[in-house]
Structures are given as C-alpha cells and as structure tokens.
Tab-separated table of C-alpha atoms in Angstrom:
chain	number	residue	atom	x	y	z
A	1	LYS	CA	109.239	62.720	97.488
A	2	GLU	CA	107.665	66.193	97.250
A	3	GLU	CA	103.850	66.731	96.893
A	4	ARG	CA	102.536	69.833	95.438
A	5	ARG	CA	98.766	70.833	94.992
A	6	VAL	CA	97.212	73.376	92.529
A	7	SER	CA	93.564	74.352	93.028
A	8	SER	CA	91.185	74.232	90.117
A	9	ALA	CA	88.907	76.647	91.590
A	10	ILE	CA	88.671	80.136	90.256
A	11	GLN	CA	91.058	82.552	92.012
A	12	THR	CA	90.399	86.225	92.552
A	13	VAL	CA	93.165	88.974	92.683
A	14	ASP	CA	92.728	92.545	93.230
A	15	LEU	CA	95.507	94.156	91.303
A	16	PRO	CA	96.762	97.105	92.974
A	17	ASN	CA	96.459	100.882	91.965
A	18	THR	CA	99.347	101.721	89.152
A	19	LYS	CA	100.262	104.794	87.615
A	20	VAL	CA	100.375	104.496	83.941
A	21	VAL	CA	100.914	107.153	81.207
A	22	ASP	CA	97.784	107.002	78.514
A	23	ALA	CA	97.988	107.664	75.049
A	24	ASN	CA	97.747	111.694	75.410
A	25	GLY	CA	100.686	111.445	78.015
A	26	SER	CA	98.405	112.144	81.057
A	27	PRO	CA	99.326	109.903	84.081
A	28	VAL	CA	96.216	107.863	85.175
A	29	MET	CA	95.863	105.612	88.044
A	30	VAL	CA	94.346	102.307	87.364
A	31	SER	CA	93.649	98.983	89.103
A	32	ALA	CA	91.853	95.908	88.021
A	33	VAL	CA	90.275	92.826	89.224
A	34	LEU	CA	91.466	89.456	87.771
A	35	ASN	CA	89.616	86.092	87.771
A	36	TYR	CA	91.676	83.065	86.593
A	37	GLN	CA	91.497	79.250	86.937
A	38	VAL	CA	94.222	76.788	86.428
A	39	GLN	CA	93.338	74.498	83.549
A	40	GLU	CA	96.584	72.569	83.177
A	41	PRO	CA	98.111	71.698	86.663
A	42	ILE	CA	101.122	70.211	85.181
A	43	LYS	CA	101.830	73.477	83.423
A	44	ALA	CA	101.289	75.399	86.375
A	45	MET	CA	103.555	73.333	88.537
A	46	PHE	CA	106.520	72.658	86.270
A	47	ASP	CA	106.533	75.383	83.368
A	48	VAL	CA	106.871	78.412	85.720
A	49	ALA	CA	108.380	78.838	89.121
A	50	ASN	CA	105.301	80.367	90.863
A	51	PHE	CA	101.994	80.469	88.693
A	52	ARG	CA	100.195	82.875	91.164
A	53	ASN	CA	103.135	85.441	90.839
A	54	TYR	CA	103.526	84.592	87.205
A	55	ALA	CA	99.890	85.246	86.401
A	56	GLU	CA	99.590	88.588	88.476
A	57	THR	CA	103.041	90.025	87.018
A	58	ASN	CA	101.828	89.389	83.529
A	59	VAL	CA	98.431	90.685	83.748
A	60	GLN	CA	99.681	93.780	85.486
A	61	ALA	CA	101.933	94.215	82.526
A	62	THR	CA	99.118	93.941	80.092
A	63	VAL	CA	96.967	96.385	82.056
A	64	LYS	CA	99.842	98.872	81.592
A	65	LYS	CA	100.320	98.191	77.915
A	66	VAL	CA	96.578	98.285	77.097
A	67	VAL	CA	95.906	101.301	79.151
A	68	GLY	CA	98.807	103.150	77.693
A	69	SER	CA	97.559	102.562	74.310
A	70	HIS	CA	94.370	104.572	74.801
A	71	THR	CA	93.085	107.882	75.923
A	72	TYR	CA	91.681	108.546	79.390
A	73	ASN	CA	88.380	109.396	77.673
A	74	GLU	CA	88.625	106.041	75.493
A	75	LEU	CA	89.108	104.197	78.687
A	76	LYS	CA	85.948	105.717	80.454
A	77	ALA	CA	83.783	105.145	77.226
A	78	ASP	CA	84.669	101.911	75.827
A	79	THR	CA	84.920	99.947	79.052
A	80	ASP	CA	83.582	96.893	77.232
A	81	SER	CA	85.830	96.778	74.464
A	82	ILE	CA	88.646	97.595	76.624
A	83	ASN	CA	88.082	94.946	79.144
A	84	GLU	CA	88.025	92.415	76.152
A	85	ALA	CA	91.448	93.435	74.765
A	86	LEU	CA	92.788	93.100	78.377
A	87	LYS	CA	91.372	89.717	78.675
A	88	ALA	CA	92.525	88.627	75.189
A	89	GLU	CA	96.106	90.051	75.719
A	90	ALA	CA	96.226	88.659	79.256
A	91	GLN	CA	95.368	85.195	77.994
A	92	MET	CA	98.231	85.081	75.799
A	93	ARG	CA	100.560	86.025	78.373
A	94	VAL	CA	99.474	83.386	80.750
A	95	ALA	CA	98.965	80.270	78.603
A	96	PRO	CA	102.394	79.108	79.040
A	97	ALA	CA	101.262	78.582	82.667
A	98	GLY	CA	98.243	76.435	82.084
A	99	ILE	CA	95.925	79.284	83.095
A	100	GLU	CA	92.503	80.631	81.829
A	101	ILE	CA	91.613	84.207	82.377
A	102	VAL	CA	88.029	84.071	83.350
A	103	GLY	CA	87.444	87.783	83.821
A	104	LEU	CA	89.682	90.726	83.688
A	105	GLN	CA	88.053	94.308	84.307
A	106	LEU	CA	89.492	97.603	85.151
A	107	ASN	CA	88.270	98.365	88.693
A	108	GLU	CA	89.377	102.117	89.267
A	109	LEU	CA	90.432	104.734	86.780
A	110	ASN	CA	91.231	108.231	87.722
A	111	TYR	CA	93.713	110.851	86.710
A	112	ALA	CA	96.820	110.806	88.869
A	113	PRO	CA	96.596	113.151	91.707
A	114	GLU	CA	99.299	115.525	90.303
A	115	ILE	CA	97.020	116.591	87.503
A	116	ALA	CA	93.619	115.533	88.928
A	117	ALA	CA	92.520	119.258	89.594
A	118	SER	CA	93.773	120.520	86.190
A	119	MET	CA	91.969	117.911	84.293
A	120	LEU	CA	88.763	118.355	85.972
A	121	LYS	CA	89.128	122.188	85.300
A	122	LYS	CA	89.509	121.174	81.617
A	123	GLN	CA	86.548	118.862	81.641
A	124	ALA	CA	84.382	121.674	83.249
A	125	ALA	CA	85.590	124.252	80.596
A	126	GLY	CA	84.782	121.848	77.450
A	127	ALA	CA	81.359	121.360	79.261
A	128	MET	CA	80.910	124.974	79.497
A	129	LEU	CA	82.096	125.475	76.061
A	130	GLU	CA	79.679	122.965	74.752
A	131	ALA	CA	76.660	124.678	76.865
A	132	ARG	CA	77.531	127.937	75.458
A	133	THR	CA	77.575	126.934	71.864
A	134	LEU	CA	74.314	125.147	72.223
A	135	ILE	CA	72.821	128.290	74.010
A	136	VAL	CA	73.947	130.551	71.325
A	137	ALA	CA	72.700	128.391	68.577
A	138	GLY	CA	69.112	128.295	70.422
A	139	ALA	CA	69.482	132.134	70.980
A	140	VAL	CA	70.194	133.000	67.176
A	141	GLN	CA	67.252	130.631	66.170
A	142	ILE	CA	65.098	132.554	68.592
A	143	ALA	CA	66.045	135.845	67.417
A	144	THR	CA	65.669	134.382	63.621
A	145	ASP	CA	62.232	133.320	64.316
A	146	ALA	CA	61.091	136.352	66.030
A	147	ILE	CA	62.053	138.771	63.358
A	148	SER	CA	60.276	136.384	60.673
A	149	GLN	CA	57.059	136.408	62.768
A	150	LEU	CA	57.030	139.990	63.307
A	151	GLU	CA	57.445	140.595	59.671
A	152	GLU	CA	54.875	137.887	58.440
A	153	THR	CA	52.108	138.578	61.465
A	154	SER	CA	52.141	142.140	61.974
A	155	LYS	CA	53.143	143.134	58.340
A	156	MET	CA	55.924	145.514	60.077
A	157	ASN	CA	58.404	146.607	57.674
A	158	LEU	CA	61.377	146.575	60.054
A	159	THR	CA	64.603	148.350	59.090
A	160	GLU	CA	67.841	146.801	59.483
A	161	ALA	CA	68.569	148.950	62.617
A	162	ASP	CA	65.426	147.659	64.200
A	163	LYS	CA	66.382	143.921	63.325
A	164	VAL	CA	69.764	144.624	64.885
A	165	LYS	CA	68.306	146.042	68.025
A	166	ILE	CA	65.688	143.020	68.112
A	167	VAL	CA	68.600	140.345	67.825
A	168	THR	CA	70.917	142.285	70.153
A	169	ASN	CA	68.286	142.489	72.924
A	170	LEU	CA	67.211	138.844	72.351
A	171	LEU	CA	70.812	137.375	72.323
A	172	THR	CA	71.508	139.628	75.367
A	173	VAL	CA	68.583	138.173	77.195
A	174	THR	CA	68.910	134.498	76.297
A	175	CYS	CA	72.719	134.170	76.371
A	176	GLY	CA	73.500	136.558	79.163
A	177	VAL	CA	74.462	135.293	82.681
A	178	GLU	CA	73.246	137.761	84.785
A	179	GLU	CA	69.610	139.074	85.237
A	180	THR	CA	68.757	141.644	82.125
A	181	THR	CA	66.955	144.824	82.777
A	182	PRO	CA	64.691	145.922	80.075
A	183	VAL	CA	65.050	149.399	78.395
A	184	ILE	CA	62.621	151.058	76.349
A	185	THR	CA	63.512	153.827	74.189
A	186	VAL	CA	61.172	156.471	73.702
C-alpha cells in the first residue's frame, strides 16, 4: 500500500529567467514569481504525474505566451493588467491538476544582453528628441511673445528683418546647447 501526501499550503516558486521574443521581435529576459495552492488533492495526485512539475512547466509556457504577445514598453507600463492576464491564463492551464493560482507576477524584465545597449541608446535618443521638441515649442512661444510685447508696449514698428533677427537670436539662446555670446550690431 502506497501513501502519498499533498500539502494544501501555498507554494511559492521563483520561475527562472527566460529569453522571450516580445511583440516587436526584441528578445527580452523575463522571470516571474508563482504562488499556487493545491485545492483538489485527488486531482493533483492522480490526474497528473507530478503536480509541481506540471504547474511550473505550464506557468512558464504561459509567461512566454503572454510576454510574447506584448511589447517591452507595454510590459513595463501595464504591469497590473499583464499580471492579471498571466494569472487567468495560467489558471486555465493548471486547473486539471486541482491547482489554484494565488498569484503570478513578472519579477524581472530586461532587454536581452545582446540588444540591451542598443535599446538604451534608442530610449535615450527618444527622450532627447522629446526634450528638444518641448524646448523648441517653448522657444517659439518666447520669440512670438517677445515680438508681440515689443510692438504693443513700445509702439515700435519692427520690420520683417528686425523680427527675423529677434527670433533668430532668441531661438539660438533658448535652443542652443552651448553658451551664447551676445553680439551687438552698430
């Protein structure tokens, strides 16, 4: 007579780092933390050969599937909804073994080493472009306001050439990366 025991305590498994290709085709390294509990011990004992291995293997496959259907940026930004999708999908996969998924969360998410440096450069370039766009929009507004105020308050009649000089100088000062040197034309 063989006696088997199954714990009904919540089990925690740190799923290992795995390389997955995201929805953009970029390889990412991802790991997850799984918390599960055996709800139906008879199913866990007799419907699958090894319920622990069954749970871990199926949850790892779920992580690959869900991560692969999203972009890196979505995975970073929509953490809560991604984790809910992981949990729901994993629950369907492990139900035949009488297991309930208590929690499943992505633990680590990074670009794979072979593209990490390039992706960081891409993110930095995007941030720089966004900053430059904001700086230029602000500089144009400053130049427009300056010309309007000069014409309204000082009752100056600025020629188009004067306006171009003012705009050029203000844009140079506000958008330039290096220190500017004022030049006065006499």
